[in-house]
Amino acid sequence: MSDAAFGVSAVASVTLLTVLIGSFALRFSRTTSDFYVASRSVSPLWNASAIGGEYLSAASFLGVAGLILTYGVDMLWFPVGYTAGYLVLLVLVAAPLRRSGAYTLPDFAEARLESMVVRRIASVMVVLIGWLYLLPQLVGAGLTLRLATGVPGWLGGLLVAAVVVFSVATGGMRSITFVQAFQYWLKLTALAVPVVFLALAWRGDGSPSLDGTSAPTFRERTTVNVSEGTTFLVTSPVRVRVTGVLDGQPYAGVGLRLARGSHVAGRGARLTFPAGTAVPHAESIEPSAGGDWATPLSGAGGREHPLYSTYSLILALFFGTMGLPHVLVRFYTNPDGRAARRTTLIVLALLGGFYLFPTVYGALARLYTPDLLLTGRTDAAVLLLPQRLVGGLLGDLLGALVTAGAFAAFLSTSSGLTVSVAGVLSQDVLRGTVRDFRLAAALAVAVPFLISLGAASLAVADVVGLAFAVAASSFCPLLLLGIWWRRLTDVGAAAGLLAGGGLATIAVSATIAGASRDGWLGALLAQPAAWTVPLAFLVMIVVSMRTPGRVPPNVARTMVRLHAPEALPLRRDPPAHRRPV
Amino acid sequence: MTEQPPRRIRIESPRRSAARAPVSRTRPVSHDIDEQTHVGEVYMGSLLRTQLRLAVGICLIFAVLLGGLPLLFAIEPGLADVRVLGVPLPWLLLGVLVHPVLIGGAWFYVRQAERNERDWVELVERS
């Protein structure tokens, strides 16, 4: 099968390049300090590319287009939020965070609040958020590899997990910086080049309207391969030719008329729909119908309370970015606070450039790959479009390029997260040697990999959104109040972390476990940020005001360290926490 | 604590120090910041306030610009039908135009924040 050959070579070359660049850089990383933080000698453009490479995960590369395909224009808030989160981070935390000298969020918590208890709580939150964010990466990797090569889903996850552990455990941060920077540009190319050909093919097709004024239909006779059993809903009766098991009956190429309602396609069934029929959709998703799709606040896919959900999502994404563990580590590799700001500015430009593309893929996918609504595998839209729309050898080559980009997305984000989670595990649970770091890296990936085996049907971008919600409800208040408010106390910080982070985690777990999204309770659980973030702030502030005696003794000096420009020779006593030496 | 040498005290004629008024400080403010005196706190506080005002200002502008969009779409559903160059306005706003505005805001912030810091360093060094 030639399709598989293209897919395999794309995945193999990305993997090989990643390992090569990683081991090349390994020659430079000798000391523990190199290992953790690249000895803080990375230029702003390199650093910004690396941040972009690390940040653009499976959710951005595949998930956004899939969500747009399904739910329409409201989903554009995902890319807007992912980018705007960096603006909030830039203006409120970038420079002070770099000046704090903290390498991880727990380091910051300990240095600012002079409390081991707060440090421990922060460590637990980092590991939780890291695992929550790693989970969809591994799920997405499984999906991509299965589409590209036909191997079972778990193998893709395992491959990504293995490459990540290898590259992190052998090279640490230094090699990660090079790898990440390379992967940003690979990801951008992998989306930008095919878009040109997709647009040409779309024009060649007579520029059909993209604004979804009608419900999605099969434009031509389409055969859908149901690789895993699916329950789908038929909205108006359709004629279909079936090979395989449908509604418990085996068929061999028989024409059937499917009545309105729910139907079950067995594993490996092939359903052929004639041109012009409305696309049935998987029971797990409710795509916006017709013109709703292009209209904001259409209650995306039957999600109730769209205005609340939109605002809650905006809040989670805007304020969650600063609390992502793998983002913070990158700021440490800037030489000073000023460079940290400039790096962030470049990151905004890099992200803005990238996010122009997933929207185009999502809109085109509504026209050309609506069958994904039936299988529910909407995250595959980006991967399938080149073959579907361009076709031929060129389509295969572009498909291979997109697959390579997607694989780069899993590798880079997973590596970044693994470095952070492993850093925390090795410093706070183990003894912090290089050997411990390697062990911790394996541990950091193994847990989400095991969870991913049982959670294959999650929408990638949705789960990432949940990770943002937890980060926004825990680390955002800790950072903002820690940096700008002298009277924050250790008791207040701990209470706020537990209240905000704890409640957000509970809401998120309920959603992942499959709690109903109906009604107000469903909306509040599915998008918790709008209530957990203010709650976390409130608890931190009120408890701190009630415990004025617990204000850290060295807060004044800490504030000098966080805010005074490096140009001025001032006393900024080093933080008390254990730094990588 | 290590033994600190006794602090040097300069004794001057009152007439001489009066002649140098109004600024009669004999040690730089950076020293006050190091020693965490009241004066040092005042200087640090002013830097914090300036930077926080700038940051919150930028956040508020974007809260209104971006946060206002869902509300605008909710109040004025007709906007979804407005087309610019064939693209519905909500798609154009959220898919494309948001990004240059964000970058512009970030650029403005970096410029102002660096200027604030320069001014503050000058203020501290001059005193």
XYZ file of C-alpha atoms in Angstrom:
708
model
C 0.000 0.000 0.000
C 1.694 3.184 -1.160
C -0.270 5.445 1.201
C 1.277 3.660 4.133
C 4.753 3.982 2.600
C 4.421 7.768 2.465
C 3.061 7.935 5.992
C 5.743 5.653 7.395
C 8.575 7.574 5.763
C 7.159 10.913 7.001
C 6.927 9.679 10.582
C 10.296 7.944 10.357
C 12.106 11.048 9.070
C 10.665 13.326 11.763
C 11.574 10.812 14.433
C 15.057 10.334 13.025
C 15.694 14.076 12.704
C 14.469 14.649 16.242
C 16.759 12.011 17.637
C 19.685 13.229 15.490
C 19.363 16.882 16.467
C 18.864 15.755 20.036
C 22.004 13.658 20.159
C 24.011 16.278 18.263
C 23.175 18.735 20.993
C 23.957 16.097 23.574
C 27.642 16.619 22.843
C 27.261 20.103 24.307
C 25.247 19.251 27.362
C 27.660 18.054 29.962
C 26.776 19.593 33.317
C 23.547 19.309 35.246
C 22.892 22.980 34.544
C 23.183 22.408 30.781
C 20.898 19.520 31.180
C 18.105 21.445 32.831
C 18.223 24.911 31.389
C 20.614 25.090 28.466
C 22.921 27.187 30.688
C 20.679 30.141 29.863
C 22.422 30.939 26.598
C 19.708 30.864 23.973
C 18.981 33.874 21.711
C 15.459 35.412 21.549
C 14.617 34.116 18.059
C 15.811 30.594 18.897
C 13.992 30.751 22.156
C 10.804 32.088 20.577
C 10.879 29.390 17.895
C 11.391 26.821 20.608
C 8.477 28.202 22.631
C 6.318 28.158 19.497
C 7.442 24.628 18.671
C 6.694 23.446 22.143
C 3.391 25.251 22.475
C 1.804 24.247 19.156
C 0.542 20.875 20.194
C -1.693 18.284 18.641
C -4.574 20.486 19.770
C -3.401 23.324 17.538
C -2.204 21.257 14.639
C -5.128 18.816 14.375
C -7.687 19.678 17.012
C -8.588 23.229 16.028
C -9.433 22.280 12.443
C -11.452 19.308 13.704
C -13.444 21.471 16.080
C -14.102 24.050 13.366
C -15.272 21.288 11.053
C -17.727 20.119 13.682
C -18.827 23.186 15.592
C -17.987 26.133 13.374
C -16.973 29.694 14.043
C -17.180 29.664 17.858
C -14.194 27.333 17.879
C -11.999 30.118 16.509
C -11.768 31.224 20.122
C -9.336 28.354 20.656
C -6.565 29.794 18.434
C -7.395 33.336 19.549
C -7.159 32.278 23.172
C -3.949 30.280 22.673
C -2.332 33.417 21.227
C -3.883 36.018 23.525
C -2.715 33.947 26.491
C 0.807 34.970 25.515
C -0.139 38.642 25.546
C -1.448 38.299 29.097
C 1.677 36.387 30.003
C 3.849 39.087 28.401
C 2.325 42.046 30.186
C 1.813 40.498 33.603
C 4.454 37.863 34.230
C 7.164 37.449 31.552
C 9.894 39.750 32.839
C 9.303 39.330 36.608
C 9.136 35.579 36.193
C 12.476 35.514 34.405
C 13.986 37.814 37.020
C 12.721 35.602 39.807
C 15.308 33.071 38.671
C 12.771 30.314 39.190
C 13.165 27.321 36.932
C 9.838 25.684 37.681
C 6.543 26.862 39.128
C 7.268 25.131 42.451
C 10.603 27.003 42.537
C 8.737 30.259 42.107
C 6.201 29.346 44.769
C 8.922 28.473 47.243
C 11.109 31.504 46.521
C 8.271 33.988 46.719
C 6.347 32.551 49.655
C 9.278 30.958 51.500
C 7.186 27.892 52.210
C 7.799 24.240 51.474
C 4.098 23.444 51.833
C 3.142 25.757 48.979
C 5.997 24.265 46.980
C 4.626 20.763 47.461
C 1.115 21.772 46.429
C 2.503 23.531 43.345
C 4.484 20.376 42.476
C 1.358 18.255 42.601
C -0.460 20.748 40.366
C 2.397 20.769 37.831
C 2.322 17.000 37.562
C -1.485 16.972 37.252
C -1.570 19.627 34.533
C 1.363 18.010 32.736
C -0.350 14.630 32.645
C -3.652 16.154 31.597
C -1.895 17.884 28.711
C 0.190 14.851 27.722
C -2.875 12.627 27.491
C -4.389 14.195 24.319
C -0.938 14.348 22.705
C -0.578 10.592 22.980
C -4.175 10.008 21.840
C -3.543 12.252 18.817
C -0.307 10.462 18.022
C -2.138 7.149 17.994
C -4.777 8.550 15.656
C -2.222 10.013 13.248
C -0.140 6.896 13.050
C -3.173 4.728 12.515
C -4.364 6.906 9.653
C -0.931 7.155 8.076
C 0.180 3.562 8.396
C -2.728 1.459 9.599
C -1.047 0.253 12.799
C -3.200 0.075 15.940
C -3.671 3.350 17.834
C -1.763 2.422 20.988
C 1.407 1.830 18.958
C 1.525 5.470 17.822
C 1.206 6.623 21.409
C 3.911 4.197 22.455
C 6.245 5.377 19.683
C 5.867 9.033 20.680
C 6.302 8.104 24.333
C 9.511 6.175 23.563
C 11.066 8.888 21.373
C 10.232 11.562 23.931
C 11.684 9.653 26.863
C 14.811 8.889 24.844
C 15.394 12.447 23.687
C 14.566 14.018 27.036
C 16.536 11.519 29.060
C 19.644 11.803 26.916
C 19.701 15.480 26.021
C 17.739 17.417 28.585
C 16.778 20.950 27.820
C 19.607 21.971 25.559
C 18.834 19.412 22.941
C 15.155 20.122 23.461
C 15.692 23.773 22.565
C 17.177 22.907 19.178
C 14.605 20.215 18.539
C 11.717 22.489 19.480
C 12.898 25.383 17.331
C 13.264 23.066 14.351
C 9.815 21.678 14.979
C 8.099 25.067 14.984
C 9.317 25.742 11.460
C 8.479 22.207 10.380
C 4.928 22.577 11.686
C 4.440 25.931 9.997
C 5.714 24.562 6.674
C 3.622 21.427 7.010
C 0.431 23.466 7.197
C 1.352 26.422 4.986
C 2.605 24.592 1.880
C -0.413 22.279 1.456
C -2.772 25.247 1.943
C -1.562 26.735 -1.340
C -2.437 23.547 -3.220
C -5.688 23.090 -1.321
C -6.753 26.600 -2.264
C -5.888 25.966 -5.921
C -7.820 22.697 -5.914
C -10.771 24.434 -4.264
C -10.779 27.114 -6.972
C -10.482 24.404 -9.594
C -13.584 22.867 -8.081
C -15.524 26.061 -8.823
C -14.931 27.732 -5.422
C -17.931 26.148 -3.663
C -19.289 28.236 -0.797
C -17.479 27.655 2.492
C -19.913 29.357 4.792
C -22.028 26.326 5.614
C -25.444 27.631 4.626
C -26.630 24.028 4.341
C -26.085 20.974 6.497
C -22.957 19.023 5.538
C -23.575 16.660 2.623
C -21.517 14.113 0.714
C -20.449 15.996 -2.401
C -19.833 12.801 -4.285
C -20.476 9.096 -3.808
C -18.466 8.355 -0.673
C -17.430 5.140 1.012
C -16.844 5.443 4.740
C -14.677 2.839 6.440
C -15.723 2.431 10.031
C -12.492 1.187 11.564
C -13.908 1.128 15.072
C -17.528 0.486 15.905
C -19.564 3.706 15.851
C -23.068 4.708 16.841
C -24.372 7.403 14.525
C -27.534 9.424 14.102
C -29.398 9.711 10.822
C -31.310 13.008 10.627
C -33.237 12.259 7.435
C -33.671 8.824 5.818
C -30.711 7.860 3.584
C -29.931 5.123 1.094
C -26.682 3.349 1.771
C -24.778 0.339 0.476
C -23.387 -1.727 3.351
C -20.562 -4.240 3.575
C -20.077 -5.531 7.099
C -22.180 -5.386 10.224
C -24.880 -2.738 10.609
C -27.363 -2.720 13.488
C -26.282 -6.257 14.355
C -26.949 -7.681 10.867
C -24.134 -8.764 8.541
C -24.394 -7.490 4.948
C -22.316 -8.019 1.823
C -22.715 -5.021 -0.462
C -26.462 -4.695 -0.009
C -28.397 -1.459 -0.612
C -30.419 -0.370 2.430
C -32.632 2.504 3.438
C -31.708 3.832 6.877
C -34.572 5.334 8.851
C -34.192 8.417 11.035
C -32.600 7.667 14.357
C -29.604 5.929 15.813
C -27.699 3.148 14.046
C -24.702 1.055 15.039
C -21.984 0.274 12.523
C -19.752 -2.639 13.454
C -15.982 -2.673 13.402
C -14.637 -2.719 9.846
C -17.992 -1.933 8.207
C -17.984 -0.062 4.885
C -20.879 2.280 4.184
C -21.287 3.819 0.730
C -23.458 6.924 0.493
C -24.691 8.419 -2.795
C -23.784 12.000 -3.679
C -25.917 14.725 -2.133
C -27.067 12.864 1.006
C -26.897 14.622 4.345
C -24.020 13.283 6.455
C -25.129 11.301 9.516
C -23.035 12.140 12.541
C -21.535 10.159 15.376
C -23.611 10.100 18.501
C -20.737 11.505 20.554
C -20.752 14.792 18.610
C -23.554 17.068 17.581
C -22.350 19.156 14.689
C -23.900 22.550 14.152
C -26.427 22.289 11.366
C -26.443 24.424 8.258
C -26.094 28.159 8.657
C -25.637 27.842 12.438
C -22.171 26.616 11.776
C -21.021 29.951 10.422
C -22.874 31.975 13.074
C -21.288 32.829 16.412
C -22.919 31.592 19.614
C -25.012 29.064 17.751
C -24.772 26.767 20.757
C -21.987 24.817 19.120
C -23.093 21.276 18.623
C -25.915 21.383 21.120
C -23.718 22.680 23.926
C -26.074 24.678 26.029
C -25.426 28.193 27.324
C -23.075 29.188 24.501
C -22.423 32.692 25.829
C -21.302 31.350 29.206
C -19.229 28.599 27.576
C -17.527 31.040 25.229
C -16.575 33.423 28.035
C -15.421 30.597 30.258
C -13.254 29.202 27.477
C -11.796 32.661 26.794
C -10.941 33.049 30.471
C -9.324 29.610 30.664
C -7.181 30.141 27.581
C -6.176 33.747 28.301
C -5.142 33.060 31.873
C -4.178 29.410 31.597
C -1.180 29.890 29.317
C 0.974 31.435 32.050
C 0.291 28.469 34.298
C 1.401 25.761 31.888
C 4.490 24.126 33.333
C 6.329 23.684 30.028
C 5.877 27.342 29.090
C 7.517 28.733 32.203
C 10.677 26.672 31.875
C 11.392 28.362 28.552
C 11.580 31.791 30.175
C 14.440 30.672 32.316
C 16.581 30.237 29.202
C 16.395 33.990 28.476
C 19.443 35.903 29.731
C 17.369 38.631 31.461
C 13.909 40.115 31.927
C 14.193 42.345 28.883
C 15.062 39.401 26.637
C 12.125 37.506 28.134
C 9.771 40.264 26.964
C 11.264 40.416 23.489
C 11.090 36.656 23.174
C 7.409 36.741 24.078
C 6.737 39.413 21.469
C 8.318 37.209 18.784
C 6.294 34.252 20.059
C 3.065 36.205 19.514
C 4.037 36.867 15.902
C 5.003 33.223 15.318
C 1.739 31.959 16.798
C -0.387 34.480 14.903
C 1.217 33.355 11.655
C 0.615 29.715 12.416
C -3.018 30.036 13.458
C -4.099 31.499 10.126
C -3.979 27.992 8.692
C -6.040 25.622 10.888
C -9.111 27.774 10.174
C -8.717 27.246 6.440
C -8.377 23.489 6.959
C -11.460 23.414 9.179
C -13.604 25.292 6.661
C -12.419 23.139 3.733
C -12.936 19.990 5.777
C -16.622 20.856 6.164
C -16.897 20.547 2.375
C -14.516 17.750 1.562
C -14.219 15.432 4.570
C -17.699 15.546 6.168
C -17.589 11.750 6.556
C -15.414 12.368 9.636
C -18.570 13.582 11.349
C -19.912 10.061 10.938
C -16.897 8.287 12.377
C -16.417 11.037 14.966
C -12.697 11.206 14.085
C -12.811 14.906 13.283
C -9.236 15.407 14.499
C -8.152 13.632 11.314
C -9.416 16.407 9.030
C -6.030 18.081 8.531
C -4.388 14.747 7.710
C -6.991 13.658 5.162
C -7.599 16.877 3.237
C -4.526 16.792 0.932
C -5.313 13.319 -0.401
C -9.012 14.069 -0.623
C -8.785 17.451 -2.311
C -5.533 17.370 -4.273
C -5.141 13.651 -4.818
C -2.587 11.776 -6.885
C 1.130 11.719 -6.120
C 1.081 15.388 -5.091
C -1.749 14.663 -2.668
C 0.232 11.785 -1.172
C 3.344 13.926 -0.794
C 1.404 16.771 0.821
C -0.329 14.228 3.034
C 3.062 12.931 4.129
C 4.190 16.498 4.887
C 1.121 17.131 7.051
C 1.632 13.819 8.821
C 5.244 14.782 9.516
C 4.065 18.118 10.938
C 1.493 16.450 13.143
C 4.090 14.046 14.450
C 6.423 16.957 15.149
C 3.568 18.527 17.129
C 3.209 15.487 19.367
C 6.922 15.092 19.843
C 7.656 18.715 20.689
C 4.806 19.337 23.101
C 5.253 15.986 24.771
C 8.980 16.603 25.159
C 8.424 19.999 26.734
C 5.841 18.663 29.131
C 7.995 15.693 29.964
C 10.974 17.909 30.795
C 8.798 19.936 33.187
C 7.045 17.041 34.844
C 10.295 15.095 35.090
C 12.057 18.166 36.507
C 9.485 18.421 39.279
C 9.391 14.682 39.949
C 13.163 14.352 40.086
C 13.683 17.418 42.295
C 10.742 17.016 44.647
C 10.269 13.265 44.785
C 13.717 11.926 43.933
C 17.100 13.457 44.729
C 17.603 15.597 41.639
C 20.589 13.898 39.990
C 20.795 13.368 36.232
C 20.051 9.702 36.808
C 16.909 10.559 38.744
C 15.890 12.935 35.975
C 16.021 10.097 33.467
C 13.946 7.851 35.672
C 11.470 10.683 36.243
C 11.196 11.264 32.479
C 10.059 7.690 31.970
C 7.575 8.037 34.810
C 6.252 11.332 33.443
C 5.267 9.735 30.146
C 4.212 6.303 31.356
C 1.233 7.463 33.412
C -0.586 9.464 30.711
C 0.248 6.738 28.192
C -1.527 4.152 30.324
C -4.535 6.460 30.725
C -4.588 7.124 26.986
C -5.117 3.419 26.306
C -8.531 3.671 27.920
C -9.512 7.094 26.615
C -9.210 6.930 22.858
C -12.386 8.852 22.029
C -11.456 12.243 23.467
C -11.464 15.349 21.255
C -7.867 16.494 21.456
C -8.517 20.250 21.664
C -11.219 19.764 24.297
C -8.925 17.977 26.736
C -6.211 20.569 26.189
C -8.825 23.224 26.979
C -9.418 21.458 30.292
C -5.697 21.518 31.111
C -5.783 25.279 30.525
C -8.762 25.601 32.880
C -6.880 23.854 35.694
C -3.776 25.990 35.087
C -5.833 29.191 35.051
C -7.507 28.266 38.327
C -4.313 27.444 40.185
C -1.094 28.977 38.896
C -2.568 32.115 37.358
C -3.665 33.584 40.721
C -0.444 32.365 42.347
C 1.703 34.126 39.745
C -0.327 37.320 39.435
C -0.732 37.885 43.163
C 2.781 36.650 43.888
C 4.304 39.098 41.451
C 2.141 42.159 42.046
C 0.802 41.916 45.591
C 3.158 42.049 48.566
C 0.628 40.872 51.095
C 0.108 37.407 49.664
C 0.802 34.846 52.413
C 1.760 31.210 52.253
C -1.517 30.197 53.874
C -3.493 32.262 51.360
C -1.586 30.843 48.405
C -2.026 27.262 49.601
C -5.741 27.751 50.219
C -6.259 29.355 46.809
C -4.295 26.649 44.977
C -6.285 23.933 46.708
C -9.672 25.604 46.204
C -9.240 26.735 42.590
C -7.020 23.934 41.331
C -8.908 21.307 43.295
C -12.384 22.287 42.108
C -11.221 22.722 38.514
C -9.619 19.269 38.649
C -12.833 17.736 39.949
C -14.911 19.424 37.225
C -12.445 18.356 34.546
C -12.298 14.764 35.792
C -16.096 14.582 35.739
C -16.132 15.825 32.135
C -13.435 13.389 30.999
C -15.218 10.556 32.765
C -18.219 11.362 30.593
C -20.494 13.506 32.784
C -23.475 14.977 30.944
C -22.938 18.315 29.241
C -26.601 19.208 29.522
C -28.082 22.077 31.464
C -26.319 24.600 33.648
C -24.524 21.971 35.706
C -23.119 20.406 32.529
C -21.963 23.784 31.212
C -20.357 24.659 34.561
C -18.487 21.347 34.667
C -17.449 21.329 31.002
C -16.112 24.915 31.182
C -15.202 25.491 34.818
C -12.794 28.442 34.433
C -15.439 31.171 34.717
C -16.161 30.233 38.303
C -12.971 28.497 39.484
C -10.594 31.317 38.459
C -12.415 34.114 40.358
C -12.879 31.726 43.267
C -9.145 30.978 43.437
C -8.331 34.718 43.420
C -10.933 35.412 46.074
C -9.710 32.652 48.378
C -6.065 33.705 48.005
C -6.855 37.354 48.733
C -9.286 36.836 51.604
C -7.183 34.194 53.381
C -4.032 36.324 52.942
C -5.764 39.338 54.470
C -6.868 37.200 57.406
C -3.310 35.966 58.005
C -1.249 39.190 57.839
C 1.348 37.737 60.204
C 2.306 35.151 57.572
C 3.612 37.607 54.974
C 7.038 36.188 54.003
C 9.860 38.020 55.849
C 11.937 38.670 52.717
C 9.116 39.895 50.514
C 10.701 43.323 49.956
C 13.916 41.834 48.624
C 11.945 39.362 46.516
C 10.063 42.272 44.957
C 13.352 43.984 44.093
C 14.507 40.800 42.414
C 11.256 40.409 40.467
C 10.883 43.968 39.236
C 14.134 45.952 39.277
C 15.881 46.074 35.884
C 19.119 44.109 35.793
C 20.997 47.251 34.659
C 20.929 48.511 38.227
C 23.405 46.909 40.637
C 21.131 46.057 43.537
C 21.115 43.342 46.143
C 18.881 40.532 44.920
C 19.813 37.717 47.227
C 19.524 34.420 45.383
C 16.350 32.479 45.963
C 16.507 30.051 48.824
C 15.305 27.075 46.833
C 17.496 24.322 45.536
C 18.697 25.340 42.105
C 20.199 22.984 39.590
C 23.919 23.389 40.102
C 25.663 37.846 61.116
C 29.156 39.048 60.394
C 30.606 42.000 62.257
C 29.851 45.169 60.317
C 32.395 47.995 60.440
C 30.945 51.030 62.216
C 29.191 53.302 59.815
C 31.097 56.363 58.706
C 29.399 59.540 59.780
C 30.148 62.701 57.955
C 30.035 65.843 59.990
C 29.425 69.002 58.069
C 28.690 72.570 58.819
C 24.940 73.196 58.703
C 25.564 76.127 56.379
C 27.202 73.898 53.839
C 24.448 71.302 53.724
C 21.835 74.036 53.596
C 23.572 75.448 50.534
C 23.149 72.107 48.757
C 19.444 71.827 49.449
C 16.949 70.716 48.282
C 18.679 67.419 47.456
C 20.881 66.803 50.444
C 21.167 63.045 50.240
C 24.604 61.693 50.741
C 24.022 58.161 49.571
C 22.355 56.797 46.460
C 18.802 55.511 46.496
C 20.040 52.124 45.365
C 21.507 51.865 48.841
C 18.119 52.590 50.322
C 16.598 49.871 48.195
C 19.279 47.448 49.351
C 18.714 48.380 52.977
C 14.947 48.303 52.516
C 14.496 51.692 54.088
C 11.301 53.654 53.749
C 12.787 55.666 50.871
C 13.766 52.455 49.081
C 10.272 51.102 49.498
C 8.814 54.274 48.015
C 11.034 53.962 44.940
C 10.246 50.267 44.461
C 6.565 50.983 44.966
C 6.610 53.600 42.240
C 8.205 51.179 39.754
C 5.670 48.491 40.619
C 2.752 50.862 40.277
C 3.910 52.236 36.907
C 4.430 48.773 35.446
C 1.215 47.396 36.892
C -0.761 50.366 35.573
C 0.655 49.750 32.093
C -0.038 45.998 32.242
C -3.566 46.363 33.569
C -4.265 49.093 31.010
C -3.253 46.811 28.141
C -5.277 43.927 29.614
C -8.350 46.161 29.944
C -8.084 47.382 26.363
C -7.940 43.802 25.118
C -10.642 42.677 27.535
C -12.927 45.228 25.922
C -11.747 44.529 22.357
C -11.814 40.719 22.518
C -14.193 40.168 25.415
C -16.679 42.476 23.755
C -16.903 40.349 20.636
C -19.144 37.526 21.944
C -21.393 40.144 23.508
C -21.481 42.071 20.249
C -22.367 38.912 18.323
C -25.063 38.134 20.897
C -26.603 41.608 20.739
C -26.280 42.073 16.988
C -26.773 38.682 15.277
C -26.975 40.495 11.928
C -23.176 40.913 12.004
C -22.796 37.271 11.014
C -24.220 38.153 7.597
C -21.905 41.090 6.950
C -19.255 40.111 4.444
C -15.883 41.651 3.760
C -14.211 40.371 0.580
C -16.645 37.461 0.631
C -15.679 36.363 4.146
C -18.298 36.631 6.924
C -17.240 39.293 9.426
C -17.004 37.001 12.515
C -14.637 34.664 10.638
C -12.494 37.540 9.440
C -12.327 39.124 12.898
C -11.533 35.948 14.844
C -9.543 34.149 12.181
C -7.302 36.898 10.865
C -7.628 40.433 12.219
C -7.214 39.490 15.884
C -3.596 38.489 15.368
C -2.082 41.745 14.046
C -3.945 43.626 16.779
C -2.460 41.329 19.439
C 1.029 41.727 18.022
C 0.591 45.499 17.884
C -0.521 45.574 21.503
C 2.437 43.440 22.544
C 4.892 45.643 20.656
C 3.458 48.774 22.303
C 3.698 47.134 25.718
C 7.336 46.091 25.292
C 8.279 49.615 24.194
C 6.484 51.275 27.124
C 7.708 48.770 29.707
C 11.334 49.230 28.635
C 10.881 53.004 28.700
C 9.429 52.847 32.221
C 12.404 50.804 33.371
C 14.915 53.171 31.776
C 13.226 56.152 33.420
C 13.252 54.429 36.768
C 16.925 53.456 36.521
C 17.759 57.052 35.645
C 15.715 58.299 38.570
C 17.512 55.987 40.958
C 20.963 56.728 39.567
C 20.443 60.485 39.483
C 19.413 60.687 43.126
